[in-house]
XYZ file of C-alpha atoms in Angstrom:
571
model
C -76.581 -37.331 159.009
C -77.182 -37.723 162.727
C -80.756 -37.006 163.733
C -81.307 -34.162 166.199
C -82.346 -35.823 169.517
C -84.818 -33.037 170.299
C -86.491 -33.439 166.924
C -86.491 -37.239 167.285
C -88.207 -37.011 170.684
C -90.945 -34.833 169.189
C -91.799 -37.147 166.291
C -94.265 -39.430 168.100
C -96.169 -36.571 169.811
C -96.390 -34.753 166.470
C -97.739 -37.841 164.716
C -100.246 -38.396 167.527
C -101.675 -34.883 167.322
C -101.508 -34.478 163.527
C -102.994 -37.846 162.592
C -105.567 -37.674 165.374
C -106.756 -34.197 164.377
C -106.840 -35.184 160.700
C -108.874 -38.312 161.497
C -111.337 -36.266 163.553
C -111.701 -33.681 160.779
C -112.275 -36.293 158.051
C -114.741 -38.171 160.262
C -116.683 -34.995 160.977
C -116.881 -34.106 157.295
C -118.056 -37.619 156.423
C -120.717 -37.607 159.163
C -122.007 -34.248 157.973
C -122.108 -35.446 154.373
C -124.074 -38.548 155.385
C -126.537 -36.392 157.337
C -127.415 -34.550 154.122
C -128.611 -37.731 152.383
C -130.790 -38.671 150.561
C -131.535 -35.118 149.411
C -129.188 -34.116 146.510
C -126.000 -32.351 147.677
C -125.283 -28.964 146.090
C -121.970 -27.127 145.778
C -123.001 -25.098 148.845
C -123.346 -28.285 150.856
C -119.984 -29.562 149.628
C -118.447 -26.288 150.853
C -120.211 -26.689 154.210
C -118.900 -30.251 154.462
C -115.317 -29.099 153.946
C -115.733 -26.237 156.411
C -117.147 -28.458 159.139
C -114.317 -30.933 158.592
C -111.700 -28.188 158.820
C -113.311 -26.711 161.955
C -113.310 -30.070 163.736
C -109.701 -30.645 162.637
C -108.768 -27.376 164.362
C -110.765 -28.223 167.497
C -109.164 -31.647 167.514
C -105.658 -30.209 167.250
C -106.184 -28.120 170.375
C -107.941 -30.900 172.290
C -105.271 -33.495 171.498
C -102.482 -31.069 172.417
C -104.135 -30.563 175.814
C -104.606 -34.319 176.204
C -100.940 -34.819 175.342
C -99.934 -32.382 178.067
C -102.249 -34.116 180.546
C -101.140 -37.695 179.936
C -97.591 -37.493 178.597
C -95.020 -35.774 180.789
C -91.286 -35.371 180.091
C -89.011 -37.693 182.040
C -87.534 -34.774 183.987
C -87.563 -31.019 184.261
C -84.654 -29.817 182.143
C -84.183 -26.824 184.438
C -84.856 -28.632 187.691
C -81.323 -28.476 189.147
C -80.382 -24.967 188.031
C -80.955 -23.358 191.428
C -77.784 -24.944 192.798
C -75.589 -23.640 189.985
C -73.679 -20.353 190.350
C -74.678 -17.359 188.281
C -72.595 -16.974 185.096
C -70.278 -14.014 184.797
C -71.779 -12.543 181.622
C -74.166 -9.588 181.597
C -77.880 -9.798 180.797
C -80.115 -6.956 179.638
C -83.719 -6.801 180.830
C -85.429 -5.066 177.916
C -88.829 -3.384 178.307
C -90.203 -1.843 175.064
C -93.090 0.585 175.715
C -95.483 2.612 173.591
C -97.904 5.109 175.167
C -98.041 3.111 178.395
C -98.803 4.179 181.958
C -95.254 5.154 182.881
C -95.884 5.033 186.628
C -96.947 1.397 186.451
C -94.104 0.431 184.107
C -91.407 1.831 186.383
C -93.152 0.483 189.487
C -92.874 -3.025 188.052
C -89.248 -2.335 187.131
C -88.522 -1.272 190.704
C -90.134 -4.468 192.012
C -88.009 -6.682 189.783
C -84.834 -4.759 190.563
C -85.449 -4.994 194.319
C -86.162 -8.719 194.062
C -82.952 -9.333 192.113
C -80.924 -7.438 194.650
C -82.590 -9.274 197.529
C -81.573 -12.527 195.787
C -77.943 -11.394 195.794
C -77.700 -10.146 192.207
C -75.852 -6.871 192.782
C -74.504 -7.004 189.224
C -75.012 -8.916 186.010
C -78.365 -7.359 185.096
C -79.094 -4.003 183.456
C -82.598 -2.654 182.823
C -83.367 -0.917 179.524
C -86.672 0.873 179.006
C -87.042 1.389 175.253
C -89.712 3.974 174.542
C -91.483 4.441 171.231
C -93.911 6.969 172.703
C -94.577 9.917 170.393
C -96.722 12.125 172.638
C -94.459 14.803 174.163
C -96.349 14.996 177.462
C -96.190 11.231 177.925
C -92.475 11.277 177.152
C -91.909 13.867 179.889
C -93.795 11.672 182.372
C -91.659 8.693 181.372
C -88.472 10.703 181.888
C -89.642 11.905 185.304
C -90.453 8.335 186.401
C -87.086 7.167 185.101
C -85.181 9.853 186.992
C -86.992 8.974 190.204
C -86.227 5.267 189.992
C -82.667 5.762 188.700
C -81.808 7.825 191.795
C -82.144 4.739 193.992
C -78.984 2.673 194.429
C -78.985 -0.701 192.762
C -78.814 -2.331 189.368
C -78.344 0.105 186.462
C -81.415 1.454 184.659
C -81.293 3.043 181.209
C -84.013 4.855 179.299
C -84.195 6.160 175.752
C -86.970 7.494 173.552
C -86.498 6.791 169.854
C -86.640 9.662 167.410
C -88.301 7.364 164.886
C -90.439 4.349 165.669
C -89.764 2.573 162.392
C -90.521 -1.137 162.617
C -92.581 -0.684 165.787
C -91.626 -3.067 168.615
C -89.392 -5.232 166.418
C -87.584 -2.120 165.188
C -87.220 -0.910 168.766
C -85.489 -4.106 169.831
C -83.415 -4.178 166.633
C -82.090 -0.701 167.388
C -81.177 -1.775 170.928
C -79.349 -4.882 169.677
C -77.524 -2.845 167.038
C -76.419 -0.167 169.501
C -75.893 -2.037 172.762
C -76.331 -5.767 172.148
C -72.612 -6.476 172.066
C -72.386 -5.743 175.794
C -74.792 -8.561 176.709
C -74.701 -12.300 176.235
C -78.479 -12.507 176.676
C -81.529 -10.294 176.959
C -84.776 -10.927 178.788
C -87.562 -9.362 176.721
C -90.582 -8.153 178.666
C -93.801 -6.343 177.812
C -94.918 -3.208 179.634
C -97.229 -5.325 181.809
C -94.727 -8.134 182.464
C -93.393 -9.050 185.863
C -90.833 -11.743 186.696
C -89.327 -13.020 189.900
C -85.597 -12.951 190.493
C -85.535 -16.766 190.720
C -87.182 -17.093 187.323
C -84.767 -14.667 185.658
C -81.750 -16.265 187.310
C -82.788 -19.747 186.156
C -83.279 -18.491 182.602
C -79.787 -16.965 182.560
C -78.294 -20.185 183.916
C -80.109 -22.185 181.244
C -78.504 -20.044 178.542
C -75.093 -20.532 180.142
C -75.562 -24.294 180.416
C -76.685 -24.956 176.834
C -74.548 -23.191 174.213
C -77.114 -24.052 171.495
C -80.070 -22.529 173.333
C -81.091 -19.451 171.375
C -84.397 -18.683 173.088
C -86.228 -19.904 176.177
C -89.907 -18.982 176.438
C -91.798 -19.024 179.742
C -95.538 -19.428 180.261
C -96.754 -16.158 181.814
C -99.486 -16.413 184.444
C -102.190 -13.740 184.328
C -102.245 -11.324 187.267
C -103.893 -7.991 187.960
C -107.339 -9.195 186.874
C -110.011 -6.909 188.301
C -112.955 -7.233 185.897
C -115.257 -10.163 185.164
C -113.708 -10.630 181.721
C -110.128 -10.527 183.007
C -110.987 -12.890 185.874
C -112.405 -15.414 183.411
C -109.255 -15.226 181.264
C -107.051 -15.513 184.354
C -108.952 -18.559 185.591
C -108.823 -20.291 182.207
C -105.090 -19.718 181.718
C -104.367 -20.624 185.338
C -106.296 -23.882 185.205
C -105.696 -25.084 181.638
C -102.756 -23.059 180.331
C -99.891 -25.022 181.854
C -101.287 -28.372 180.720
C -101.795 -27.124 177.169
C -98.295 -25.609 177.185
C -96.831 -28.960 178.294
C -98.449 -30.563 175.276
C -97.102 -27.775 173.109
C -93.622 -28.277 174.573
C -93.694 -31.964 173.656
C -94.382 -31.025 170.025
C -91.679 -28.374 169.754
C -88.421 -30.301 169.283
C -85.923 -27.478 168.737
C -88.544 -25.294 166.973
C -90.589 -24.019 169.866
C -92.823 -20.952 170.080
C -91.847 -17.364 170.755
C -94.598 -15.075 172.049
C -92.561 -11.878 171.999
C -92.202 -11.331 175.751
C -91.377 -13.060 179.038
C -88.558 -14.903 177.296
C -84.768 -14.864 177.273
C -82.852 -14.649 173.987
C -79.164 -15.160 173.333
C -78.208 -11.752 171.940
C -75.625 -13.046 169.478
C -78.104 -15.578 168.104
C -80.768 -12.901 167.714
C -78.377 -10.528 165.985
C -77.187 -13.084 163.433
C -80.596 -14.661 162.755
C -83.516 -12.286 163.220
C -83.222 -9.584 160.616
C -86.819 -9.199 159.463
C -87.767 -8.406 155.869
C -89.977 -5.475 154.931
C -92.715 -7.114 152.891
C -93.040 -5.441 149.473
C -96.240 -3.948 148.125
C -99.072 -1.908 149.553
C -101.840 -2.609 152.046
C -102.092 -4.312 155.434
C -100.217 -7.461 154.346
C -97.177 -5.438 153.260
C -94.581 -3.445 155.174
C -93.096 -4.335 158.556
C -94.206 -7.669 160.044
C -96.491 -6.902 162.978
C -96.493 -10.329 164.664
C -92.734 -10.530 164.451
C -92.158 -12.949 167.344
C -93.231 -16.166 165.561
C -91.057 -15.300 162.577
C -88.078 -14.482 164.813
C -88.431 -17.872 166.521
C -88.451 -19.564 163.102
C -85.386 -17.614 161.969
C -83.471 -18.661 165.083
C -84.330 -22.312 164.409
C -83.258 -21.863 160.764
C -79.754 -20.926 161.925
C -79.587 -24.059 164.095
C -80.399 -22.453 167.435
C -82.728 -24.242 169.835
C -85.993 -22.454 170.568
C -87.949 -24.000 173.413
C -90.741 -23.287 175.855
C -90.595 -24.456 179.459
C -94.173 -24.456 180.833
C -93.001 -25.426 184.329
C -90.708 -22.432 184.791
C -92.644 -20.459 187.399
C -92.384 -16.805 188.351
C -93.404 -15.257 185.025
C -96.455 -12.959 184.997
C -98.425 -10.696 182.684
C -101.739 -8.844 182.519
C -104.574 -9.060 179.994
C -106.959 -6.415 178.633
C -109.626 -5.530 181.148
C -112.554 -5.942 178.774
C -113.552 -7.640 175.560
C -113.245 -4.474 173.462
C -109.601 -4.086 174.465
C -109.019 -7.777 173.830
C -110.600 -7.482 170.372
C -108.473 -4.436 169.494
C -105.280 -6.311 170.387
C -106.585 -9.398 168.600
C -107.215 -7.344 165.440
C -103.559 -6.288 165.367
C -102.403 -9.885 165.917
C -104.797 -11.110 163.222
C -103.225 -8.787 160.652
C -99.744 -9.795 161.748
C -100.505 -13.508 161.549
C -102.045 -13.181 158.081
C -98.860 -11.424 156.996
C -97.066 -14.661 157.876
C -98.529 -16.244 154.760
C -95.923 -14.268 152.816
C -93.008 -15.805 154.765
C -94.422 -19.325 155.164
C -92.418 -20.632 152.210
C -89.191 -18.757 152.991
C -86.060 -20.750 152.236
C -84.458 -22.923 154.912
C -87.144 -22.828 157.580
C -87.450 -26.094 159.541
C -90.647 -28.053 158.943
C -92.054 -27.476 162.423
C -91.320 -23.764 162.249
C -93.491 -23.677 159.136
C -96.127 -25.592 161.092
C -96.021 -22.992 163.878
C -96.469 -20.215 161.325
C -99.253 -22.084 159.538
C -101.098 -22.866 162.768
C -100.971 -19.179 163.675
C -102.620 -18.319 160.365
C -105.266 -21.011 160.894
C -106.006 -19.722 164.393
C -107.282 -16.441 162.971
C -108.854 -17.940 159.854
C -110.950 -20.441 161.825
C -113.473 -17.857 163.041
C -114.036 -16.508 159.528
C -114.463 -20.028 158.182
C -116.985 -20.868 160.907
C -118.884 -17.682 160.098
C -118.782 -18.692 156.426
C -120.327 -22.035 157.374
C -123.219 -20.218 159.060
C -123.742 -17.963 156.041
C -123.629 -20.932 153.664
C -126.161 -22.741 155.834
C -128.548 -19.829 155.308
C -127.835 -19.888 151.581
C -128.443 -23.639 151.485
C -131.770 -23.225 153.233
C -132.734 -20.363 150.942
C -131.831 -22.100 147.681
C -133.510 -25.470 148.303
C -137.173 -26.156 147.831
C -139.648 -26.214 150.677
C -139.909 -29.988 150.224
C -136.135 -30.493 150.482
C -135.875 -28.193 153.513
C -138.710 -30.018 155.228
C -137.215 -33.404 154.361
C -133.784 -32.423 155.745
C -135.256 -31.038 158.959
C -137.390 -34.155 159.374
C -134.446 -36.481 158.785
C -132.190 -34.460 161.094
C -134.521 -34.985 164.067
C -133.517 -38.609 164.454
C -130.335 -38.630 162.394
C -127.651 -40.752 164.067
C -124.779 -39.236 162.076
C -125.786 -35.675 162.947
C -126.183 -36.565 166.635
C -122.772 -38.227 166.622
C -121.226 -35.158 164.956
C -122.815 -32.833 167.497
C -121.558 -35.017 170.351
C -118.060 -35.002 168.826
C -117.969 -31.208 168.641
C -119.290 -30.759 172.188
C -116.803 -33.319 173.479
C -113.851 -31.586 171.810
C -114.976 -28.231 173.198
C -115.529 -29.197 176.816
C -114.148 -32.659 177.673
C -110.392 -31.810 177.585
C -110.950 -28.828 179.874
C -113.021 -30.947 182.260
C -110.339 -33.642 182.365
C -107.664 -31.041 183.093
C -109.827 -29.529 185.849
C -110.465 -32.924 187.457
C -106.822 -33.956 187.187
C -105.713 -30.696 188.767
C -107.964 -30.828 191.816
C -105.538 -32.958 193.812
C -102.823 -30.352 193.316
C -104.765 -27.550 194.978
C -105.228 -29.313 198.333
C -108.120 -27.040 199.227
C -110.393 -29.735 200.612
C -113.858 -30.581 199.381
C -115.078 -26.983 199.470
C -112.067 -25.723 197.530
C -112.450 -28.435 194.910
C -116.122 -27.640 194.497
C -115.156 -24.012 193.882
C -112.754 -25.097 191.155
C -115.538 -27.091 189.503
C -117.830 -24.086 189.890
C -115.169 -21.971 188.197
C -114.973 -24.532 185.377
C -118.749 -24.254 184.910
C -118.656 -20.439 184.978
C -115.798 -20.356 182.464
C -117.530 -22.874 180.183
C -120.792 -20.914 180.176
C -118.881 -17.679 179.619
C -117.086 -19.244 176.646
C -120.444 -20.240 175.130
C -121.615 -16.619 175.308
C -118.367 -14.843 174.417
C -117.002 -17.114 171.664
C -119.617 -16.049 169.066
C -118.826 -12.382 169.789
C -115.093 -13.009 169.305
C -115.945 -14.884 166.104
C -117.691 -11.767 164.801
C -114.774 -9.485 165.734
C -112.230 -11.798 164.084
C -114.378 -12.299 160.971
C -114.753 -8.543 160.619
C -111.002 -8.123 161.091
C -110.237 -10.543 158.265
C -112.757 -8.800 156.001
C -111.148 -5.434 156.756
C -107.684 -6.811 156.015
C -108.872 -8.253 152.698
C -110.355 -4.823 151.915
C -106.983 -3.188 152.588
C -107.596 -1.617 156.004
C -104.581 -1.416 158.304
C -105.108 -1.834 162.049
C -102.402 0.714 162.858
C -100.362 0.606 166.056
C -102.795 0.887 168.934
C -102.075 1.401 172.609
C -102.690 -1.597 174.851
C -105.979 -1.526 176.793
C -104.856 -2.304 180.330
C -106.949 0.186 182.333
C -109.695 -1.250 184.548
C -112.113 1.648 184.242
C -115.634 0.278 183.697
C -117.094 0.710 180.222
C -120.355 2.556 179.713
C -123.187 0.707 178.015
C -123.212 3.372 175.298
C -119.552 2.598 174.473
C -120.294 -1.102 174.241
C -123.312 -0.442 172.035
C -121.339 1.758 169.611
C -118.629 -0.886 169.324
C -120.905 -3.917 168.821
C -124.164 -2.553 167.392
C -123.203 -3.756 163.925
C -123.017 -7.374 165.036
C -126.392 -7.135 166.788
C -127.869 -5.975 163.476
C -126.254 -8.910 161.637
C -127.602 -11.331 164.250
C -131.109 -9.889 164.084
C -131.191 -10.147 160.283
C -129.825 -13.673 160.382
C -132.364 -14.766 162.992
C -135.225 -13.248 160.992
C -134.126 -15.038 157.813
C -133.672 -18.316 159.669
C -137.149 -18.087 161.210
C -138.646 -17.403 157.797
C -136.854 -20.359 156.194
C -137.167 -22.899 159.004
C -138.421 -22.329 162.594
C -136.606 -25.481 163.756
C -133.347 -24.238 162.240
C -133.986 -20.961 164.088
C -133.866 -22.707 167.474
C -130.676 -24.547 166.495
C -129.063 -21.195 165.668
C -129.812 -19.572 169.044
C -126.580 -20.662 170.850
C -124.619 -18.577 168.302
C -127.118 -15.885 167.294
C -128.402 -14.886 170.746
C -125.013 -13.960 172.282
C -124.206 -11.900 169.170
C -127.586 -10.152 169.398
C -126.918 -9.358 173.074
C -123.259 -8.397 172.496
C -123.540 -4.819 173.867
C -124.971 -6.053 177.169
C -122.554 -8.994 177.487
C -119.508 -6.820 176.811
C -120.782 -4.247 179.321
C -121.446 -6.837 182.051
C -118.098 -8.596 181.668
C -116.270 -5.242 181.838
C -117.611 -4.677 185.354
C -115.072 -4.791 188.182
C -115.285 -7.700 190.605
C -113.437 -8.071 193.899
C -111.229 -11.007 194.788
C -113.909 -12.183 197.218
C -116.535 -12.010 194.493
C -114.288 -13.899 192.092
C -113.661 -16.579 194.722
C -117.413 -17.034 195.215
C -117.711 -17.655 191.482
C -114.864 -20.158 191.664
C -112.663 -17.977 189.476
C -109.568 -18.197 191.675
C -108.205 -21.694 191.159
C -104.781 -21.486 192.814
C -102.147 -19.170 194.178
C -100.577 -18.718 190.753
C -103.339 -16.208 190.047
C -101.880 -13.807 192.563
C -98.221 -12.914 192.765
C -95.892 -15.614 193.964
C -94.424 -15.618 197.453
C -91.283 -13.810 196.296
C -93.319 -10.784 195.177
C -96.413 -10.980 197.375
C -95.412 -7.845 199.246
C -96.198 -5.744 196.184
C -99.395 -7.501 195.050
C -101.300 -4.210 194.982
C -99.323 -2.910 191.951
């Protein structure tokens, strides 16, 4: 059997990342085990050793993927010469599923994209479909009023429908569209309510589908826009500076089994219809029923039928927004966590390509990692509490000058910060902002790194709680996206995070009682969790573009709308 050239090209990058991450994880576990000697190792310490090895494996996977994207570039941009090709004659649907969204903003973005397409000469070939799952009658009336206003303007056709039943949530919404209207379209561009794409980007995606008859899905890398709070600015800076490099590494691993993130992508309608029928998982509880994180599974199902699924990180003109504050981010993350854990029930489905299973498995690991790290911290307390005073004192004494422990700590710090620093340094030449501009980028790197140190433990607590709730049978439900930029009150932040402050205070008290030195080692994790209400409140504060620039949090022009859409940057 002839080997697929896309899969063959991905073999060496996959081996590089997989073997490198595995070697880092095993080395970390071995170093931690050696640091426990010569005091006898209990079952708790064996569990801690495995957890530290797994955590470093996961850190190593991300770091090596970023390094791959930094050092190893494809020979050429597969879509580089598409601009000169004529538009194909087939029709493309631009699909926008919504649920309890701000209708004015949704249709304003639609108007922007329609105007840009028409300005680019696309007077036909694209139809817009707003697919509403909104249940609130008043919101539905607002959506209909906004639709009527925009539909009155001449231009590309716009259609709107509100489903009578929102079975299957977003996946069911798109399924109903494909079942009813998909036959009229060769391809569909799937957007989220907060998505925005330039005409050039959409036209290139359509041409890519026309050029490659095996291309089932092409995923873009959305750039974050609309950031107005400290938290959103930090996310926008991080994705703007590091995201494209990491996505290049991801693209080199994909072969024909790339990622699908559920939006800002084009899908061949026929391929989707024949491949992406999702199962309803049997049983009761949060891991049963309709698959919430359906996009990863749909990408795997397309690859199973032989269609190519790929991500092009260099395809510019694709934008999205992020939640304005950490509470909104955590609420969305909780829904994704439940959806990704559901994937464990489809991981072994028949016929899935190996790398599709890897994508599904890595998604599960991404949400399990926080709970496993939290388990390591809990087990460390148990270990300290179940050993004698002599053994605790001996371990603390040995740890002060322990070479293996120092090497392990250096390895973890290097994996956390070195890849980002290398990407930041490598990217400075591309900004051409002079010495002052480059210093601002480095300042932004420092601000983002410090912010990550303070916010990562809080996200760990949210994700660990989410996994506990799922294991206890609690469903996250179908929540509305948190995209408003209204500042949070300190009382709201306290109500939402008080529980983790209590956990941190108890943990710090126990650690101080067992070992004052261990207490000081725990502060980088425990202190941010203790101060979670204040940190969430501060990062939810609005900050102007000038203020963000002073903090170095505007790295390049990709963090505002591109030149094609700059005239509507206030939307």
